[in-house]
């Protein structure tokens, strides 16, 4: 057994107004946002926002509302989006704000569902768009882009006036959702491929000239046009320019980076204190601002030359590492993928990337695909929602040598603490990108706090499995109960039947234990095998699972329910405001709430369970289709939902090994909201065409290719979808010049479909019966 010790005898984090203290804003309802130097405030309370990037113009406007509700159900509470100039003014002077480019409709949907919005308005955006979003025609003008060139600024002014017209009345102070605006992107840090050059790859645009003077001029013309948000944001990494006033600097964290050849393990999974004295890496005083991330990887776009496969474990671990290191705003790029639109004169993708797909392996994908990282982010968002006011003021405390651990170090335990006044959270991480860390056995962690000594576990040792990360509380008062320590992870809190319920979950490798102080807890309603009462503490070894809640009796006589879920249950847990109360919902289907209905979508399974607490009376929940059967499981009412099975009729013909013609029955029953094609193949690059139109494409990176069909449903009727593969070559290519560059290939070409399977998505609305 190895014991790791840390004495928490330093001062608390210094919280002071900071540079953004004057950027407090309120709306007509009296709601407000504000800042200290360390965290953001919502109605004067510390919060840790979760920001999800979703590019409206890369998704069908007919389904924006559903996707925003899925984001909200996934724990996102702020939306960020780019406004790509070349999507809206592809031809000079002709602006398009319709259909998928309808910015106003997207803004209004964010307002409807109370989702604050950050607009990233360019003129340069990057975002893996052709020319970084600057229209081709601009490069035919006698001007210098990304500078205070008078002609360039005149075009920027015209763009900003158009944007201002679209969002008029939508600023937070006006009662709208827009809380912030980003001008430019990665200014003075990097450019983007100059795709309009056209002769060869590797020609890049300027990273910008003029520093803060240019950003100041962009701000002036934005405000002159009426774009006056509560605060501005700036991408602040790599020495990028950051204005000194009214601007929140924001950071990025990527571990799977196509721009680094043969990438070694990154430093993104090493604990550091991010809120320390100014760094040479950035151009601002880091102690004057909260640590905020606008681009923490929710995945990564696959390029032709670099094809990373980003695991859900990596996204979860990075979230906890950045949170532990002092970040108090977590923004995912991308949270929601999409599809590049086809321009009037060709594709609008960046060179070397897919022409259409911008799936990004993100939590929500190109056609609304739900990825494994969606559940992981949601569970952590629930934690941040429940504990944000406690966690946000806590400073990072690093054990000696933690920040100096090399990413390739497989021996050292990675851990740190955030604390205030001896109360806080222990963070553990056993994940590293591009490397497998071993299981950590025989680990014991002891903390000497201002409230006394605590240990994890209280006696003995714990095991931390490979790829597992965890956050564990110590000396935390929650629901009136003082938790001395726990080896189970806090998830959320709500009231059930008039009393608080504290919800945790157990990691498979950590034996579950909760230690309560007898200063707050008088007794526990459990048998002796599960609870040991000592003079100062009550030690509980709980049964795990949603049916095994137990009750604490506090010293003031109040009762508190405690529930420890399994890891699997935690990853199926949502929290909604439904039917007049906050409710915890656990389901093996995908959920979101809309118009007092719980909308459940099951991928391929016509029977699934939805467990709800506080429970509704028997026969109180009805389904829009199918049958619902209820049973009691502890504090939960579990509803088994069953709908008629639908087996999509599909015909696949293969005129060539590398081509498949797919014909589907598009007469879907009403309870089937979508059909996804799961395409398993080997090859280099694949594409899906309907007639002469490319619907999407796919650069092979080791995962099946998912194609959602609902937005093409009517077009597919009695027509064939053509799937084609460009072969992967294994052999030798000889190149030579004969008037032009040509090649001769000797070897094997691989292009084969293994399986093409249609998967129905069953969707049912669950609603409360009238009393």
PDB file of C-alpha atoms in Angstrom, residues 2 15 57 71 97 121 196 212 216 222 238 241 250 258 269 302 326 359 438 444 496 728-729 740:
ATOM      1  CA  UNK A   2       1.223   3.505  -0.854  1.00  0.00           C
ATOM      2  CA  UNK A  15     -11.416  36.427  -4.502  1.00  0.00           C
ATOM      3  CA  UNK A  57     -25.616  26.893 -40.179  1.00  0.00           C
ATOM      4  CA  UNK A  71     -28.007  19.917 -25.452  1.00  0.00           C
ATOM      5  CA  UNK A  97     -30.138  34.650 -43.774  1.00  0.00           C
ATOM      6  CA  UNK A 121     -19.001  36.860 -35.315  1.00  0.00           C
ATOM      7  CA  UNK A 196      -9.077  30.216 -52.607  1.00  0.00           C
ATOM      8  CA  UNK A 212      -5.285  45.077 -29.846  1.00  0.00           C
ATOM      9  CA  UNK A 216     -10.444  47.754 -30.714  1.00  0.00           C
ATOM     10  CA  UNK A 222     -19.636  46.406 -33.835  1.00  0.00           C
ATOM     11  CA  UNK A 238      -0.601  31.019 -28.025  1.00  0.00           C
ATOM     12  CA  UNK A 241      -4.134  39.462 -28.714  1.00  0.00           C
ATOM     13  CA  UNK A 250     -10.709  32.049 -23.055  1.00  0.00           C
ATOM     14  CA  UNK A 258      -4.111  16.724 -36.321  1.00  0.00           C
ATOM     15  CA  UNK A 269      -4.179  15.403 -18.398  1.00  0.00           C
ATOM     16  CA  UNK A 302     -10.870  13.836 -38.801  1.00  0.00           C
ATOM     17  CA  UNK A 326      -9.064  25.867 -11.433  1.00  0.00           C
ATOM     18  CA  UNK A 359     -19.352  15.348 -37.154  1.00  0.00           C
ATOM     19  CA  UNK A 438      -1.760   0.859 -15.375  1.00  0.00           C
ATOM     20  CA  UNK A 444      -4.458   5.573   0.245  1.00  0.00           C
ATOM     21  CA  UNK A 496     -38.306  14.026  -2.965  1.00  0.00           C
ATOM     22  CA  UNK A 728      -7.115   2.478 -49.245  1.00  0.00           C
ATOM     23  CA  UNK A 729      -3.838   1.706 -50.942  1.00  0.00           C
ATOM     24  CA  UNK A 740       1.901  17.105 -65.102  1.00  0.00           C
TER      25      UNK A 740
END
